[in-house]
Amino acid sequence: MNRRSEATDGPGTPTGAAPFRQAQAGCRDSLARLMTAHEKLVHAVVRKQVLGDLPFAEALQAGRIGLWRAILGFDPQRGTAFSTYAWTCIMHRVWREVKLADRAQGQAARHLPLTEAASWADEDRDPARDWEAFAADCALWDLVARLPQRLQVVVLARYELTGQAQAFYAQIGAALGVSGERARQLHTEALIWMRQPAHSQHLRSLLGRHTLADYEAVEAETQRWLRWRGGRHGR
């Protein structure tokens, strides 16, 4: 069972398509039961997101709106688990609120330049139509969350994912207690780690970047980096 299913499964969780059809037909009781049953999923999503200047309570409320939209838009016949579908819808709504909060502070949050995922700023986007793009963004955030701690700090700071302006290598190095040059090297190491098929297989499959040529390019890049690191340590 995956992490997202664990966040929602339980003895009181409604199962099957009937509760969703009832909620979509206007049954308030069914909607309320589904909202309550999947409240833990909202908390799980919010805890994994970088909220910037958005208060945690407001992020939870935004997540609940995303869950509500997911319930009303979910189609069991598409073959996607509700927890997976809802995860993307919740992230969509929370990230939209994060961007609005950042904009209010005169800051512009940017995505990592590793995917071609859709912008989440448009409230009227159809979650079903954009599911694959949202799923790619979720997979990317999951990948960042699995980085070793120092590498995660570098990636978050370089790509403005903390809600702050992009940090220079010297600033990142000072925070980590290393030189700016070492911070740059850690940035390269983080990107090498994230591009490894063993770490990024799910994201690669979503983006269609899991061909032999893609893997060979990653391997060549990794070998160049290992040779450089070996030569540096051998001095």
PDB file of N, CA, C and O in Angstrom, residues 40-80:
ATOM      1  N   LYS A  40      -7.431  13.277   6.712  1.00  0.00           N
ATOM      2  CA  LYS A  40      -6.018  12.978   6.938  1.00  0.00           C
ATOM      3  C   LYS A  40      -5.189  13.193   5.677  1.00  0.00           C
ATOM      4  O   LYS A  40      -4.003  13.533   5.767  1.00  0.00           O
ATOM      5  N   LEU A  41      -5.794  12.989   4.524  1.00  0.00           N
ATOM      6  CA  LEU A  41      -5.065  13.212   3.274  1.00  0.00           C
ATOM      7  C   LEU A  41      -4.718  14.690   3.121  1.00  0.00           C
ATOM      8  O   LEU A  41      -3.618  15.031   2.662  1.00  0.00           O
ATOM      9  N   VAL A  42      -5.645  15.563   3.493  1.00  0.00           N
ATOM     10  CA  VAL A  42      -5.376  17.002   3.438  1.00  0.00           C
ATOM     11  C   VAL A  42      -4.167  17.348   4.306  1.00  0.00           C
ATOM     12  O   VAL A  42      -3.253  18.053   3.873  1.00  0.00           O
ATOM     13  N   HIS A  43      -4.141  16.826   5.523  1.00  0.00           N
ATOM     14  CA  HIS A  43      -3.020  17.094   6.424  1.00  0.00           C
ATOM     15  C   HIS A  43      -1.714  16.542   5.846  1.00  0.00           C
ATOM     16  O   HIS A  43      -0.657  17.186   5.956  1.00  0.00           O
ATOM     17  N   ALA A  44      -1.780  15.350   5.240  1.00  0.00           N
ATOM     18  CA  ALA A  44      -0.575  14.742   4.666  1.00  0.00           C
ATOM     19  C   ALA A  44      -0.010  15.599   3.545  1.00  0.00           C
ATOM     20  O   ALA A  44       1.204  15.795   3.439  1.00  0.00           O
ATOM     21  N   VAL A  45      -0.877  16.130   2.692  1.00  0.00           N
ATOM     22  CA  VAL A  45      -0.424  16.973   1.581  1.00  0.00           C
ATOM     23  C   VAL A  45       0.183  18.269   2.105  1.00  0.00           C
ATOM     24  O   VAL A  45       1.271  18.686   1.681  1.00  0.00           O
ATOM     25  N   VAL A  46      -0.518  18.919   3.026  1.00  0.00           N
ATOM     26  CA  VAL A  46      -0.057  20.213   3.535  1.00  0.00           C
ATOM     27  C   VAL A  46       1.283  20.070   4.242  1.00  0.00           C
ATOM     28  O   VAL A  46       2.170  20.916   4.097  1.00  0.00           O
ATOM     29  N   ARG A  47       1.463  18.986   4.982  1.00  0.00           N
ATOM     30  CA  ARG A  47       2.736  18.794   5.699  1.00  0.00           C
ATOM     31  C   ARG A  47       3.910  18.638   4.740  1.00  0.00           C
ATOM     32  O   ARG A  47       5.052  18.963   5.083  1.00  0.00           O
ATOM     33  N   LYS A  48       3.671  18.160   3.524  1.00  0.00           N
ATOM     34  CA  LYS A  48       4.748  17.931   2.564  1.00  0.00           C
ATOM     35  C   LYS A  48       5.031  19.149   1.691  1.00  0.00           C
ATOM     36  O   LYS A  48       6.009  19.159   0.958  1.00  0.00           O
ATOM     37  N   GLN A  49       4.175  20.170   1.745  1.00  0.00           N
ATOM     38  CA  GLN A  49       4.383  21.327   0.887  1.00  0.00           C
ATOM     39  C   GLN A  49       5.155  22.423   1.608  1.00  0.00           C
ATOM     40  O   GLN A  49       5.043  22.593   2.828  1.00  0.00           O
ATOM     41  N   VAL A  50       5.924  23.169   0.830  1.00  0.00           N
ATOM     42  CA  VAL A  50       6.575  24.374   1.338  1.00  0.00           C
ATOM     43  C   VAL A  50       5.538  25.487   1.266  1.00  0.00           C
ATOM     44  O   VAL A  50       5.038  25.819   0.195  1.00  0.00           O
ATOM     45  N   LEU A  51       5.204  26.071   2.420  1.00  0.00           N
ATOM     46  CA  LEU A  51       4.071  26.983   2.487  1.00  0.00           C
ATOM     47  C   LEU A  51       4.463  28.450   2.354  1.00  0.00           C
ATOM     48  O   LEU A  51       3.583  29.307   2.231  1.00  0.00           O
ATOM     49  N   GLY A  52       5.760  28.744   2.395  1.00  0.00           N
ATOM     50  CA  GLY A  52       6.170  30.140   2.276  1.00  0.00           C
ATOM     51  C   GLY A  52       5.536  30.983   3.365  1.00  0.00           C
ATOM     52  O   GLY A  52       5.644  30.681   4.552  1.00  0.00           O
ATOM     53  N   ASP A  53       4.831  32.052   2.980  1.00  0.00           N
ATOM     54  CA  ASP A  53       4.198  32.956   3.949  1.00  0.00           C
ATOM     55  C   ASP A  53       2.760  32.541   4.273  1.00  0.00           C
ATOM     56  O   ASP A  53       2.082  33.247   5.019  1.00  0.00           O
ATOM     57  N   LEU A  54       2.293  31.433   3.738  1.00  0.00           N
ATOM     58  CA  LEU A  54       0.911  31.009   3.982  1.00  0.00           C
ATOM     59  C   LEU A  54       0.815  30.307   5.338  1.00  0.00           C
ATOM     60  O   LEU A  54       1.502  29.312   5.574  1.00  0.00           O
ATOM     61  N   PRO A  55      -0.026  30.803   6.261  1.00  0.00           N
ATOM     62  CA  PRO A  55      -0.188  30.136   7.561  1.00  0.00           C
ATOM     63  C   PRO A  55      -0.701  28.712   7.390  1.00  0.00           C
ATOM     64  O   PRO A  55      -1.465  28.415   6.467  1.00  0.00           O
ATOM     65  N   PHE A  56      -0.300  27.844   8.317  1.00  0.00           N
ATOM     66  CA  PHE A  56      -0.672  26.440   8.228  1.00  0.00           C
ATOM     67  C   PHE A  56      -2.188  26.258   8.222  1.00  0.00           C
ATOM     68  O   PHE A  56      -2.725  25.456   7.457  1.00  0.00           O
ATOM     69  N   ALA A  57      -2.898  27.015   9.070  1.00  0.00           N
ATOM     70  CA  ALA A  57      -4.358  26.878   9.141  1.00  0.00           C
ATOM     71  C   ALA A  57      -5.009  27.244   7.806  1.00  0.00           C
ATOM     72  O   ALA A  57      -5.975  26.600   7.372  1.00  0.00           O
ATOM     73  N   GLU A  58      -4.481  28.275   7.147  1.00  0.00           N
ATOM     74  CA  GLU A  58      -5.025  28.667   5.851  1.00  0.00           C
ATOM     75  C   GLU A  58      -4.706  27.625   4.784  1.00  0.00           C
ATOM     76  O   GLU A  58      -5.508  27.397   3.867  1.00  0.00           O
ATOM     77  N   ALA A  59      -3.536  27.012   4.903  1.00  0.00           N
ATOM     78  CA  ALA A  59      -3.178  25.951   3.963  1.00  0.00           C
ATOM     79  C   ALA A  59      -4.123  24.758   4.115  1.00  0.00           C
ATOM     80  O   ALA A  59      -4.536  24.153   3.122  1.00  0.00           O
ATOM     81  N   LEU A  60      -4.469  24.431   5.354  1.00  0.00           N
ATOM     82  CA  LEU A  60      -5.422  23.337   5.576  1.00  0.00           C
ATOM     83  C   LEU A  60      -6.774  23.662   4.963  1.00  0.00           C
ATOM     84  O   LEU A  60      -7.412  22.798   4.344  1.00  0.00           O
ATOM     85  N   GLN A  61      -7.224  24.907   5.150  1.00  0.00           N
ATOM     86  CA  GLN A  61      -8.515  25.276   4.580  1.00  0.00           C
ATOM     87  C   GLN A  61      -8.481  25.200   3.053  1.00  0.00           C
ATOM     88  O   GLN A  61      -9.431  24.725   2.419  1.00  0.00           O
ATOM     89  N   ALA A  62      -7.390  25.667   2.455  1.00  0.00           N
ATOM     90  CA  ALA A  62      -7.247  25.566   1.001  1.00  0.00           C
ATOM     91  C   ALA A  62      -7.237  24.104   0.570  1.00  0.00           C
ATOM     92  O   ALA A  62      -7.831  23.738  -0.450  1.00  0.00           O
ATOM     93  N   GLY A  63      -6.558  23.254   1.356  1.00  0.00           N
ATOM     94  CA  GLY A  63      -6.526  21.834   1.044  1.00  0.00           C
ATOM     95  C   GLY A  63      -7.902  21.204   1.087  1.00  0.00           C
ATOM     96  O   GLY A  63      -8.229  20.328   0.274  1.00  0.00           O
ATOM     97  N   ARG A  64      -8.734  21.627   2.031  1.00  0.00           N
ATOM     98  CA  ARG A  64     -10.101  21.090   2.124  1.00  0.00           C
ATOM     99  C   ARG A  64     -10.932  21.495   0.906  1.00  0.00           C
ATOM    100  O   ARG A  64     -11.764  20.717   0.433  1.00  0.00           O
ATOM    101  N   ILE A  65     -10.687  22.707   0.401  1.00  0.00           N
ATOM    102  CA  ILE A  65     -11.371  23.121  -0.830  1.00  0.00           C
ATOM    103  C   ILE A  65     -10.922  22.237  -1.989  1.00  0.00           C
ATOM    104  O   ILE A  65     -11.733  21.818  -2.817  1.00  0.00           O
ATOM    105  N   GLY A  66      -9.626  21.944  -2.035  1.00  0.00           N
ATOM    106  CA  GLY A  66      -9.120  21.037  -3.071  1.00  0.00           C
ATOM    107  C   GLY A  66      -9.733  19.658  -2.955  1.00  0.00           C
ATOM    108  O   GLY A  66     -10.075  19.021  -3.963  1.00  0.00           O
ATOM    109  N   LEU A  67      -9.894  19.165  -1.724  1.00  0.00           N
ATOM    110  CA  LEU A  67     -10.523  17.861  -1.512  1.00  0.00           C
ATOM    111  C   LEU A  67     -11.973  17.887  -1.977  1.00  0.00           C
ATOM    112  O   LEU A  67     -12.446  16.941  -2.625  1.00  0.00           O
ATOM    113  N   TRP A  68     -12.680  18.954  -1.678  1.00  0.00           N
ATOM    114  CA  TRP A  68     -14.073  19.103  -2.113  1.00  0.00           C
ATOM    115  C   TRP A  68     -14.176  19.063  -3.639  1.00  0.00           C
ATOM    116  O   TRP A  68     -15.023  18.359  -4.200  1.00  0.00           O
ATOM    117  N   ARG A  69     -13.273  19.773  -4.301  1.00  0.00           N
ATOM    118  CA  ARG A  69     -13.269  19.749  -5.772  1.00  0.00           C
ATOM    119  C   ARG A  69     -12.943  18.356  -6.297  1.00  0.00           C
ATOM    120  O   ARG A  69     -13.494  17.913  -7.319  1.00  0.00           O
ATOM    121  N   ALA A  70     -12.055  17.656  -5.603  1.00  0.00           N
ATOM    122  CA  ALA A  70     -11.680  16.304  -6.025  1.00  0.00           C
ATOM    123  C   ALA A  70     -12.869  15.356  -5.912  1.00  0.00           C
ATOM    124  O   ALA A  70     -13.115  14.533  -6.805  1.00  0.00           O
ATOM    125  N   ILE A  71     -13.608  15.455  -4.831  1.00  0.00           N
ATOM    126  CA  ILE A  71     -14.782  14.596  -4.638  1.00  0.00           C
ATOM    127  C   ILE A  71     -15.805  14.833  -5.742  1.00  0.00           C
ATOM    128  O   ILE A  71     -16.367  13.889  -6.322  1.00  0.00           O
ATOM    129  N   LEU A  72     -16.038  16.093  -6.061  1.00  0.00           N
ATOM    130  CA  LEU A  72     -17.046  16.415  -7.073  1.00  0.00           C
ATOM    131  C   LEU A  72     -16.573  16.109  -8.492  1.00  0.00           C
ATOM    132  O   LEU A  72     -17.395  15.922  -9.396  1.00  0.00           O
ATOM    133  N   GLY A  73     -15.265  16.032  -8.699  1.00  0.00           N
ATOM    134  CA  GLY A  73     -14.751  15.779 -10.046  1.00  0.00           C
ATOM    135  C   GLY A  73     -14.259  14.367 -10.292  1.00  0.00           C
ATOM    136  O   GLY A  73     -13.899  14.024 -11.419  1.00  0.00           O
ATOM    137  N   PHE A  74     -14.248  13.531  -9.250  1.00  0.00           N
ATOM    138  CA  PHE A  74     -13.664  12.197  -9.360  1.00  0.00           C
ATOM    139  C   PHE A  74     -14.540  11.274 -10.207  1.00  0.00           C
ATOM    140  O   PHE A  74     -15.751  11.205 -10.043  1.00  0.00           O
ATOM    141  N   ASP A  75     -13.891  10.564 -11.128  1.00  0.00           N
ATOM    142  CA  ASP A  75     -14.574   9.571 -11.964  1.00  0.00           C
ATOM    143  C   ASP A  75     -13.916   8.217 -11.732  1.00  0.00           C
ATOM    144  O   ASP A  75     -12.821   7.960 -12.246  1.00  0.00           O
ATOM    145  N   PRO A  76     -14.536   7.313 -10.953  1.00  0.00           N
ATOM    146  CA  PRO A  76     -13.938   6.011 -10.659  1.00  0.00           C
ATOM    147  C   PRO A  76     -13.614   5.194 -11.900  1.00  0.00           C
ATOM    148  O   PRO A  76     -12.722   4.341 -11.886  1.00  0.00           O
ATOM    149  N   GLN A  77     -14.310   5.459 -13.003  1.00  0.00           N
ATOM    150  CA  GLN A  77     -14.109   4.653 -14.204  1.00  0.00           C
ATOM    151  C   GLN A  77     -12.810   4.981 -14.931  1.00  0.00           C
ATOM    152  O   GLN A  77     -12.421   4.278 -15.850  1.00  0.00           O
ATOM    153  N   ARG A  78     -12.128   6.052 -14.505  1.00  0.00           N
ATOM    154  CA  ARG A  78     -10.845   6.393 -15.125  1.00  0.00           C
ATOM    155  C   ARG A  78      -9.735   5.466 -14.671  1.00  0.00           C
ATOM    156  O   ARG A  78      -8.653   5.457 -15.240  1.00  0.00           O
ATOM    157  N   GLY A  79      -9.994   4.695 -13.616  1.00  0.00           N
ATOM    158  CA  GLY A  79      -9.018   3.726 -13.153  1.00  0.00           C
ATOM    159  C   GLY A  79      -7.969   4.284 -12.207  1.00  0.00           C
ATOM    160  O   GLY A  79      -7.014   3.601 -11.866  1.00  0.00           O
ATOM    161  N   THR A  80      -8.142   5.523 -11.766  1.00  0.00           N
ATOM    162  CA  THR A  80      -7.198   6.153 -10.844  1.00  0.00           C
ATOM    163  C   THR A  80      -7.740   6.059  -9.427  1.00  0.00           C
ATOM    164  O   THR A  80      -8.920   6.326  -9.190  1.00  0.00           O
TER     165      THR A  80
END
